[in-house]
XYZ file of C-alpha atoms in Angstrom:
164
model
C -27.969 6.101 10.205
C -30.153 5.719 13.208
C -30.909 2.169 14.262
C -29.316 0.584 11.193
C -26.723 -2.121 11.660
C -23.507 -1.591 9.751
C -21.829 -4.650 8.290
C -18.219 -3.619 8.958
C -16.849 -6.720 7.250
C -18.672 -5.715 4.050
C -17.326 -2.164 4.380
C -13.776 -3.507 4.766
C -14.126 -5.822 1.767
C -15.376 -2.966 -0.440
C -12.953 -0.194 0.562
C -11.400 1.243 -2.605
C -7.878 1.236 -1.129
C -5.921 -2.014 -0.727
C -5.860 -3.261 2.872
C -4.089 -6.294 4.301
C -4.694 -7.422 7.867
C -1.643 -9.026 9.468
C -1.164 -10.929 12.685
C 1.554 -9.616 15.037
C 3.801 -12.300 13.456
C 3.156 -10.704 10.010
C 0.974 -13.534 8.657
C -1.827 -12.364 6.350
C -5.083 -12.766 8.275
C -7.349 -11.110 5.712
C -7.228 -9.102 2.505
C -9.828 -6.882 0.871
C -10.935 -6.915 -2.761
C -8.946 -3.793 -3.722
C -5.770 -5.480 -2.496
C -6.472 -8.579 -4.563
C -7.046 -6.433 -7.646
C -3.916 -4.334 -7.050
C -1.644 -7.349 -6.616
C -3.250 -9.824 -9.004
C -3.391 -12.440 -6.257
C -6.220 -14.584 -4.913
C -7.309 -14.903 -1.301
C -6.143 -18.521 -1.280
C -2.658 -17.451 -2.404
C -2.371 -14.960 0.454
C -4.273 -16.023 3.569
C -2.047 -17.480 6.271
C 1.213 -16.645 4.482
C 3.934 -14.435 5.868
C 3.490 -11.101 4.094
C 7.149 -11.057 3.036
C 6.892 -14.553 1.553
C 3.739 -13.544 -0.317
C 5.360 -10.289 -1.486
C 9.115 -10.861 -1.516
C 11.630 -8.194 -2.345
C 13.136 -8.167 -5.821
C 16.410 -10.126 -5.604
C 17.639 -8.265 -8.715
C 17.508 -4.952 -6.843
C 20.078 -5.143 -4.033
C 19.407 -1.504 -3.098
C 15.695 -2.070 -2.469
C 14.592 -1.009 1.000
C 10.846 -1.641 0.952
C 10.955 -4.902 2.916
C 13.295 -3.557 5.611
C 11.351 -0.271 5.816
C 8.064 -2.124 6.137
C 9.413 -4.461 8.819
C 10.647 -1.448 10.800
C 7.246 0.230 10.419
C 5.335 -2.869 11.514
C 7.603 -3.286 14.551
C 6.987 0.370 15.425
C 3.215 -0.202 15.257
C 3.557 -3.248 17.525
C 5.765 -1.370 20.009
C 3.709 1.824 20.220
C 0.169 0.796 19.303
C 0.100 3.873 17.059
C -0.306 4.228 13.273
C 2.836 4.693 11.210
C 2.718 6.595 7.913
C 5.396 5.404 5.529
C 7.217 7.543 3.004
C 6.659 6.677 -0.657
C 8.071 3.222 -1.271
C 9.444 1.796 -4.492
C 8.253 -1.763 -4.388
C 8.691 -4.279 -7.147
C 5.930 -6.892 -7.105
C 6.401 -10.327 -8.563
C 4.167 -10.732 -11.608
C 1.525 -13.409 -10.902
C 2.273 -16.591 -12.835
C 5.789 -15.400 -13.743
C 8.173 -16.396 -10.951
C 11.237 -14.161 -10.842
C 9.671 -11.434 -13.016
C 8.979 -8.213 -11.110
C 7.000 -5.099 -12.071
C 7.916 -1.730 -10.548
C 5.332 0.045 -8.393
C 5.351 2.997 -6.026
C 3.168 2.951 -2.918
C 2.069 5.370 -0.248
C 0.763 3.798 2.888
C -0.089 3.692 6.532
C 0.311 0.765 8.877
C -2.163 0.931 11.734
C -2.880 -1.179 14.802
C -6.172 -2.941 15.357
C -6.416 -3.166 19.127
C -8.043 -6.023 21.000
C -10.247 -5.648 24.090
C -7.125 -5.662 26.289
C -5.638 -2.698 24.387
C -2.893 -4.755 22.776
C -2.252 -4.908 19.058
C -4.291 -7.825 17.760
C -3.859 -7.122 14.046
C -2.003 -4.642 11.876
C -3.802 -3.037 8.944
C -1.534 -2.246 6.013
C -3.250 0.334 3.820
C -1.249 0.955 0.680
C -2.237 3.080 -2.274
C -0.595 2.460 -5.645
C 0.696 5.909 -6.654
C 2.752 4.736 -9.637
C 0.687 6.486 -12.321
C 0.354 9.716 -10.344
C 4.095 9.765 -9.667
C 4.896 9.249 -13.357
C 2.476 12.049 -14.346
C 4.010 14.366 -11.752
C 7.563 13.621 -12.848
C 6.589 14.159 -16.492
C 5.061 17.521 -15.596
C 8.162 18.543 -13.671
C 10.404 17.355 -16.487
C 8.441 19.329 -19.077
C 8.109 22.241 -16.622
C 4.316 22.077 -16.832
C 1.860 21.793 -14.021
C -1.798 20.998 -14.563
C -4.491 23.142 -12.958
C -7.315 20.696 -12.185
C -9.809 23.479 -11.403
C -9.517 25.218 -14.757
C -8.450 22.212 -16.820
C -5.541 24.214 -18.210
C -1.880 23.354 -18.293
C 0.300 26.324 -17.393
C 4.001 26.781 -17.999
C 5.614 27.441 -14.646
C 8.699 29.111 -16.100
C 8.079 32.840 -16.452
C 4.473 32.506 -15.290
C 5.172 33.915 -11.841
C 4.931 30.480 -10.209
C 7.500 29.962 -7.490
């Protein structure tokens, strides 16, 4: 694209993966359309709120680690100025309009710094992909001992088929 101006704000808004932009204090500074669709929230419900108030942990799941893992990741991004790829996270999200009711999701994500002109972290981009359906399909395939070959469109039994 020679000579054309790119509207980076429009690109951000239309990215197909959910992205939240946080301040260094973890307040939501911006949110793209994919994030709104994935969470069932509106911009007005999210902008300016602490991310952990907007997306609290499930109080019915005392073993949940998503909030503490995410805080540790965000602090690492702030300390190093480097992206931090998180392991898959089980993260229950409160169902919009149903306080106290949580739906189970699994996410894969990267938290990345957005550096200011002085080289310091000005914002943190949380890019999180909902992998719930893919994880369920994978676990079903493992459970049934079948793996799907996307190239041929055939399901092959792994047991006795020479697949290690």
